[in-house]
Coordinates of C-alpha atoms in Angstrom, one line a residue:
X1 CA -23.8 2.8 0.2
X2 CA -21.3 4.1 -2.3
X3 CA -21.9 7.0 -4.7
X4 CA -22.0 6.0 -8.4
X5 CA -19.8 8.2 -10.5
X6 CA -20.6 9.3 -14.1
X7 CA -17.9 8.8 -16.7
X8 CA -18.5 12.0 -18.5
X9 CA -17.8 11.4 -22.2
X10 CA -15.9 8.2 -21.6
X11 CA -16.7 5.6 -24.2
X12 CA -17.1 1.9 -23.3
X13 CA -13.7 0.2 -23.7
X14 CA -13.3 -2.8 -26.0
X15 CA -13.4 -6.2 -24.4
X16 CA -9.9 -7.5 -23.5
X17 CA -8.7 -10.8 -24.8
X18 CA -9.9 -13.8 -22.8
X19 CA -6.4 -14.7 -21.5
X20 CA -6.0 -11.2 -19.9
X21 CA -6.8 -10.5 -16.3
X22 CA -9.6 -8.1 -17.1
X23 CA -10.9 -5.1 -15.2
X24 CA -14.5 -3.9 -15.4
X25 CA -15.7 -0.3 -16.0
X26 CA -18.5 -0.9 -13.4
X27 CA -15.8 -1.0 -10.7
X28 CA -15.6 2.8 -11.3
X29 CA -19.1 3.7 -12.2
X30 CA -20.8 1.5 -9.6
X31 CA -18.1 0.5 -7.1
X32 CA -18.8 -2.5 -4.8
X33 CA -16.8 -4.5 -2.3
X34 CA -17.0 -8.3 -2.9
X35 CA -17.4 -10.3 0.3
X36 CA -15.0 -13.0 -0.8
X37 CA -12.3 -13.9 -3.3
X38 CA -13.8 -16.2 -6.0
X39 CA -13.4 -20.0 -5.3
X40 CA -11.0 -20.4 -8.2
X41 CA -8.5 -18.3 -6.2
X42 CA -6.3 -17.4 -9.2
X43 CA -3.8 -14.6 -8.9
X44 CA -6.2 -12.6 -11.1
X45 CA -9.0 -13.3 -8.7
X46 CA -7.1 -11.8 -5.8
X47 CA -6.1 -8.7 -7.6
X48 CA -9.5 -8.1 -9.1
X49 CA -10.9 -8.4 -5.6
X50 CA -8.3 -5.9 -4.3
X51 CA -8.8 -3.3 -7.0
X52 CA -12.6 -3.4 -6.4
X53 CA -12.0 -2.7 -2.7
X54 CA -9.6 0.1 -3.5
X55 CA -11.9 1.8 -6.0
X56 CA -14.9 1.5 -3.6
X57 CA -13.0 3.0 -0.7
X58 CA -11.5 5.9 -2.7
X59 CA -14.9 6.8 -4.3
X60 CA -17.0 9.7 -2.9
X61 CA -19.0 8.9 0.1
X62 CA -22.8 9.1 -0.4
X63 CA -23.2 10.2 3.2
X64 CA -20.7 13.0 2.9
X65 CA -19.7 13.9 -0.7
X66 CA -16.7 16.0 0.6
X67 CA -15.1 12.8 1.8
X68 CA -14.0 9.5 0.2
X69 CA -15.4 6.4 1.7
X70 CA -12.2 5.4 3.5
X71 CA -12.3 8.9 5.1
X72 CA -15.6 8.0 6.8
X73 CA -14.0 5.1 8.7
X74 CA -12.9 5.0 12.3
X75 CA -9.5 6.7 13.1
X76 CA -6.6 5.3 15.0
X77 CA -5.2 7.5 17.8
X78 CA -1.4 6.8 18.2
X79 CA -1.6 8.1 21.7
X80 CA -4.9 6.5 22.6
X81 CA -3.6 3.5 24.4
X82 CA -5.5 0.2 24.6
X83 CA -9.1 1.4 24.5
X84 CA -9.5 2.8 21.0
X85 CA -13.0 1.4 20.4
X86 CA -14.4 3.5 23.2
X87 CA -13.3 6.7 21.5
X88 CA -15.5 8.6 19.1
X89 CA -12.8 9.1 16.5
X90 CA -14.2 8.9 13.0
X91 CA -13.9 10.7 9.7
X92 CA -11.5 13.0 8.0
X93 CA -11.4 15.8 10.6
X94 CA -10.4 13.4 13.3
X95 CA -7.9 11.8 11.0
X96 CA -6.2 15.2 10.4
X97 CA -6.0 15.7 14.2
X98 CA -4.2 12.3 14.6
X99 CA -1.7 12.7 11.7
X100 CA 1.9 12.6 13.0
X101 CA 5.4 12.5 11.4
X102 CA 6.8 9.2 10.4
X103 CA 9.2 8.5 13.3
X104 CA 6.3 7.6 15.6
X105 CA 5.1 4.9 13.3
X106 CA 6.8 2.0 14.9
X107 CA 6.1 2.6 18.6
X108 CA 2.8 4.4 18.5
X109 CA 0.9 3.2 15.5
X110 CA 1.7 -0.5 15.7
X111 CA 4.4 -1.1 18.3
X112 CA 5.8 -3.8 16.0
X113 CA 6.5 -2.6 12.5
X114 CA 8.8 -3.2 9.5
X115 CA 10.9 -0.2 10.2
X116 CA 10.7 3.0 12.2
X117 CA 13.4 4.9 10.3
X118 CA 12.6 8.5 9.4
X119 CA 12.1 9.1 5.6
X120 CA 12.7 12.5 4.2
X121 CA 11.5 13.4 0.7
X122 CA 13.4 15.2 -2.0
X123 CA 12.7 18.6 -0.3
X124 CA 14.0 17.4 3.1
X125 CA 10.6 17.1 4.7
X126 CA 9.6 14.1 6.8
X127 CA 6.7 12.0 5.8
X128 CA 3.4 11.9 7.7
X129 CA 1.4 8.8 8.6
X130 CA -2.1 8.0 9.6
X131 CA -4.5 5.0 9.9
X132 CA -8.2 4.3 9.3
X133 CA -10.0 1.1 10.3
X134 CA -13.5 -0.2 9.9
X135 CA -15.9 -0.4 12.8
X136 CA -16.0 -4.1 12.3
X137 CA -12.4 -4.4 13.8
X138 CA -14.0 -3.6 17.1
X139 CA -16.4 -6.5 16.8
X140 CA -13.6 -9.2 16.8
X141 CA -13.9 -12.0 19.3
X142 CA -11.3 -14.5 20.4
X143 CA -12.5 -16.7 17.5
X144 CA -11.4 -14.0 15.0
X145 CA -12.5 -11.1 12.9
X146 CA -15.9 -10.5 11.2
X147 CA -16.8 -9.6 7.6
X148 CA -16.1 -6.0 6.7
X149 CA -12.9 -5.8 8.8
X150 CA -10.5 -3.5 7.0
X151 CA -7.3 -1.5 7.9
X152 CA -6.0 1.3 5.8
X153 CA -2.6 2.7 6.4
X154 CA -1.5 5.8 4.6
X155 CA 1.6 7.9 4.0
X156 CA 1.8 11.5 3.0
X157 CA 4.4 14.0 1.9
X158 CA 4.3 17.8 2.2
X159 CA 3.6 19.4 -1.2
X160 CA 6.0 22.3 -1.8
X161 CA 3.8 23.4 -4.7
X162 CA 0.2 22.8 -5.6
X163 CA -0.2 19.5 -7.4
X164 CA -2.9 18.1 -9.5
X165 CA -1.3 14.6 -9.3
X166 CA -1.8 13.9 -5.6
X167 CA -4.8 13.2 -3.5
X168 CA -4.5 16.1 -1.0
X169 CA -5.4 17.0 2.6
X170 CA -4.7 20.1 4.5
X171 CA -3.6 20.1 8.2
X172 CA -4.7 22.7 10.7
X173 CA -1.3 24.5 10.4
X174 CA -1.9 25.0 6.7
X175 CA 0.5 22.3 5.4
X176 CA -0.9 20.6 2.3
X177 CA -0.1 16.9 2.2
X178 CA -0.2 14.6 -0.8
X179 CA -0.8 10.9 -0.5
X180 CA 2.1 8.8 -1.6
X181 CA 1.2 5.3 -0.3
X182 CA -1.7 3.2 0.9
X183 CA -1.8 -0.2 2.5
X184 CA -5.1 -2.2 2.7
X185 CA -5.5 -5.2 4.9
X186 CA -8.8 -6.9 4.1
X187 CA -10.3 -9.8 6.1
X188 CA -12.5 -12.4 4.5
X189 CA -14.0 -15.6 5.9
X190 CA -11.8 -17.8 3.6
X191 CA -8.7 -15.7 4.2
X192 CA -8.5 -14.8 7.9
X193 CA -4.8 -14.2 7.4
X194 CA -6.0 -11.0 5.6
X195 CA -5.2 -9.9 2.1
X196 CA -2.3 -7.4 2.3
X197 CA -2.3 -5.1 -0.7
X198 CA -0.5 -1.9 -1.4
X199 CA -0.6 1.1 -3.7
X200 CA 1.9 3.8 -4.4
X201 CA 2.1 7.1 -6.2
X202 CA 3.7 6.5 -9.6
X203 CA 6.4 9.2 -9.0
X204 CA 7.7 7.7 -5.7
X205 CA 11.0 6.0 -6.6
X206 CA 12.7 4.3 -9.5
X207 CA 13.8 0.6 -9.7
X208 CA 17.2 -0.1 -8.2
X209 CA 18.3 -1.8 -11.4
X210 CA 18.2 1.4 -13.4
X211 CA 15.5 0.4 -15.8
X212 CA 12.9 3.0 -14.8
X213 CA 12.2 6.0 -17.2
X214 CA 13.7 9.3 -16.2
X215 CA 11.3 11.5 -14.3
X216 CA 10.9 13.8 -11.3
X217 CA 10.8 11.3 -8.5
X218 CA 9.6 12.1 -5.0
X219 CA 12.3 10.2 -3.1
X220 CA 15.6 10.3 -5.1
X221 CA 17.9 13.0 -6.2
X222 CA 18.6 13.6 -9.9
X223 CA 22.3 12.7 -9.3
X224 CA 21.4 9.4 -7.7
X225 CA 18.9 8.5 -10.4
X226 CA 21.4 9.3 -13.1
X227 CA 23.9 6.9 -11.4
X228 CA 21.3 4.1 -11.5
X229 CA 20.7 4.7 -15.2
X230 CA 24.3 4.9 -16.2
X231 CA 25.2 1.8 -14.2
X232 CA 22.4 -0.6 -14.9
X233 CA 22.6 -3.6 -12.7
X234 CA 23.7 -6.9 -14.3
X235 CA 21.2 -8.6 -12.0
X236 CA 17.5 -7.7 -12.1
X237 CA 17.8 -6.5 -8.5
X238 CA 20.3 -4.9 -6.2
X239 CA 22.0 -1.5 -6.2
X240 CA 25.0 -1.0 -8.6
X241 CA 28.3 -0.8 -6.7
X242 CA 29.0 2.6 -8.4
X243 CA 25.9 4.0 -6.7
X244 CA 26.4 2.8 -3.2
X245 CA 27.8 6.3 -2.3
X246 CA 24.2 7.6 -2.5
X247 CA 23.1 5.4 0.4
X248 CA 20.0 4.1 -1.2
X249 CA 17.4 2.7 1.1
X250 CA 19.4 3.7 4.2
X251 CA 17.8 5.5 7.1
X252 CA 19.4 8.7 8.4
X253 CA 21.4 8.3 11.6
X254 CA 19.6 10.2 14.2
X255 CA 20.2 10.7 17.9
X256 CA 17.6 12.0 20.3
X257 CA 14.4 13.5 18.9
X258 CA 13.8 13.1 15.2
X259 CA 13.8 16.5 13.3
X260 CA 10.9 17.4 11.0
X261 CA 13.4 18.3 8.3
X262 CA 16.6 16.6 7.4
X263 CA 18.9 15.3 4.6
X264 CA 16.7 13.8 1.8
X265 CA 16.9 10.1 1.5
X266 CA 17.6 8.3 -1.8
X267 CA 15.1 5.5 -2.3
X268 CA 14.8 2.8 -5.0
X269 CA 12.5 -0.2 -5.3
X270 CA 14.5 -3.4 -5.3
X271 CA 11.7 -5.7 -6.6
X272 CA 9.3 -4.4 -9.2
X273 CA 5.7 -5.0 -8.0
X274 CA 7.1 -6.9 -5.1
X275 CA 7.6 -9.8 -7.5
X276 CA 10.4 -12.2 -6.8
X277 CA 12.8 -12.6 -9.8
X278 CA 13.2 -16.1 -11.1
X279 CA 11.4 -19.1 -9.7
X280 CA 10.1 -19.2 -6.2
X281 CA 11.1 -22.1 -3.9
X282 CA 7.5 -22.6 -2.6
X283 CA 5.6 -23.0 -5.9
X284 CA 4.4 -19.5 -6.2
X285 CA 3.9 -18.7 -9.9
X286 CA 5.8 -15.4 -10.1
X287 CA 5.1 -14.9 -13.8
X288 CA 1.4 -15.2 -13.3
X289 CA 1.5 -12.9 -10.3
X290 CA 3.3 -10.2 -12.3
X291 CA 1.1 -10.6 -15.3
X292 CA -2.1 -10.1 -13.3
X293 CA -0.8 -7.0 -11.6
X294 CA 0.5 -5.4 -14.8
X295 CA -2.6 -6.1 -16.8
X296 CA -5.0 -4.7 -14.3
X297 CA -2.8 -1.6 -13.8
X298 CA -2.8 -1.0 -17.5
X299 CA -6.6 -1.2 -17.8
X300 CA -7.3 1.0 -14.8
X301 CA -4.4 3.5 -14.5
X302 CA -2.5 3.0 -17.7
X303 CA -2.3 5.5 -20.6
X304 CA -5.8 4.4 -21.8
X305 CA -7.0 3.2 -18.4
X306 CA -10.5 3.8 -17.1
X307 CA -9.3 6.4 -14.5
X308 CA -6.8 8.0 -16.8
X309 CA -9.3 8.8 -19.5
X310 CA -11.7 10.5 -17.1
X311 CA -11.9 14.3 -17.3
X312 CA -9.6 15.9 -14.6
X313 CA -12.7 17.3 -12.9
X314 CA -14.0 13.8 -12.2
X315 CA -13.2 13.0 -8.6
X316 CA -11.9 9.6 -9.5
X317 CA -9.3 10.8 -12.0
X318 CA -6.8 11.7 -9.3
X319 CA -6.3 8.0 -8.6
X320 CA -4.8 7.5 -12.1
X321 CA -1.6 8.8 -10.6
X322 CA -1.3 5.7 -8.4
X323 CA -0.8 2.1 -9.1
X324 CA -1.1 -1.3 -7.3
X325 CA 2.3 -2.5 -6.3
X326 CA 1.1 -6.0 -5.3
X327 CA -0.5 -8.2 -2.7
X328 CA 0.2 -11.2 -0.5
X329 CA -1.9 -13.9 1.1
X330 CA -1.7 -17.6 1.9
X331 CA -2.9 -20.6 -0.1
X332 CA -6.3 -21.6 1.2
X333 CA -6.1 -19.1 4.0
X334 CA -3.8 -21.3 6.2
X335 CA -1.3 -20.1 8.8
X336 CA 1.3 -17.7 7.2
X337 CA 4.2 -19.9 8.2
X338 CA 7.8 -19.1 7.5
X339 CA 9.0 -16.7 4.8
X340 CA 9.4 -18.1 1.2
X341 CA 12.3 -15.7 0.5
X342 CA 15.7 -15.3 2.0
X343 CA 16.0 -12.8 4.8
X344 CA 17.6 -12.2 8.1
X345 CA 15.0 -14.5 9.6
X346 CA 16.6 -17.4 7.7
X347 CA 16.7 -19.1 4.3
X348 CA 13.6 -19.3 2.1
X349 CA 11.2 -22.0 3.2
X350 CA 10.1 -24.3 0.3
X351 CA 6.9 -25.2 2.3
X352 CA 5.8 -21.7 2.9
X353 CA 2.1 -21.2 2.0
X354 CA 2.5 -17.5 1.1
X355 CA 1.4 -16.5 -2.3
X356 CA 1.4 -13.3 -4.4
X357 CA 4.2 -10.7 -4.3
X358 CA 6.6 -12.5 -2.0
X359 CA 8.9 -9.5 -1.8
X360 CA 6.1 -7.0 -1.2
X361 CA 7.1 -3.7 0.3
X362 CA 5.9 -0.1 -0.1
X363 CA 8.8 2.4 -0.6
X364 CA 7.1 4.9 1.7
X365 CA 6.3 2.5 4.5
X366 CA 8.9 -0.3 4.4
X367 CA 11.5 1.8 2.8
X368 CA 14.5 0.4 4.6
X369 CA 13.3 -3.3 4.7
X370 CA 13.7 -4.6 1.2
X371 CA 15.3 -7.8 -0.1
X372 CA 17.4 -10.6 1.5
X373 CA 19.2 -8.2 3.8
X374 CA 15.9 -7.3 5.5
X375 CA 14.5 -9.0 8.6
X376 CA 11.0 -8.3 7.2
X377 CA 10.9 -8.6 3.4
X378 CA 7.1 -8.9 3.1
X379 CA 4.0 -8.3 5.2
X380 CA 3.9 -11.7 6.8
X381 CA 7.4 -11.2 8.1
X382 CA 5.8 -9.0 10.7
X383 CA 2.1 -9.8 10.6
X384 CA 2.3 -13.5 11.3
X385 CA -1.0 -15.3 11.3
X386 CA -2.0 -18.5 13.1
X387 CA -5.5 -20.0 13.4
X388 CA -4.9 -20.5 17.1
X389 CA -4.3 -16.8 17.7
X390 CA -6.2 -15.2 14.8
X391 CA -6.2 -11.6 16.1
X392 CA -2.5 -11.1 16.4
X393 CA -2.1 -10.8 12.7
X394 CA -3.3 -7.2 13.2
X395 CA -1.1 -5.0 15.4
X396 CA -3.8 -2.4 15.5
X397 CA -6.3 -4.8 16.9
X398 CA -4.0 -5.4 19.8
X399 CA -4.6 -1.8 20.8
X400 CA -8.4 -2.2 20.7
X401 CA -11.0 -3.4 23.1
X402 CA -14.1 -4.9 21.7
X403 CA -17.2 -2.8 22.1

């Protein structure tokens, strides 16, 4: 059960034009999680489905109003070995106990991951990382997962000052962390490859092409940002040659144990909303993909969005500081196949069934794996799905034993 939230003083918004991918106010006031993507399976359908899950999971829990719904899920222990489901790790307090700095992500959390490089924010503090998963993940059989299966991966930065723009948690040592990224992997019967969708804090990082507005970014220095704006790329992606000296999207060279503090990284997002520029080789409608993401973001977290117009004391208002970056899935839920974009795995495959944001990355989780120079330019580059081995799409599940 999810707790309905009152929109204090928030008038009903006008109906959007029929050609707009429309959000519904009820997703906030009475959040629910659809069991399946509508049969039409348009880009809009997938992103409407994803936003509903996000808003349901970030709503207050009815069983414990001090927690959000996602904070009542089971908690992954990075040191727990291969018997996670036998552990009684559940809820926010257990999550705080399992939080660890980013360097452990690749070998403890998933053992196969897009990148394990240490990311330091603008204050030189390393990011923290933690994972929730639904109890249904423990009910998987060799035939596959069951409805309700969900993974939520989160990234957090240490807040130097109090912030009313971040969803916050406090560690036992007193550190206050603000969420900067969230992945959701959602299983449905028609999409056993899982829907891979990601959200980021709006202040994380500018676009590499220099077109982002000036602001106080979490992961780029003012000097590096100024360089991007003064040397706007002639192409819609890529880092201007004049700005290469700032080592954008490059992990720090470390030897031995990774320090908790270090030289701040400069980060930029190569593909806006993970959307490929130009035409895709595999028939993915990039324009329609982008349109659906942008229109839903505007209605939910834009200047006049549902969440933005809520009073600040409303517990859902905090999520107006975040936005959907994009999602990826396969046509008709088939095997994920080869990548539809150029990468170090090889040239783009015109027969790839992947759909959505084909260059999907989160700047706080796949920071150093963006674009054609990456080995893993989107989620399926690492989470490969085949119907003959349906569980291997989840690296977490490989560390679980069914109850």
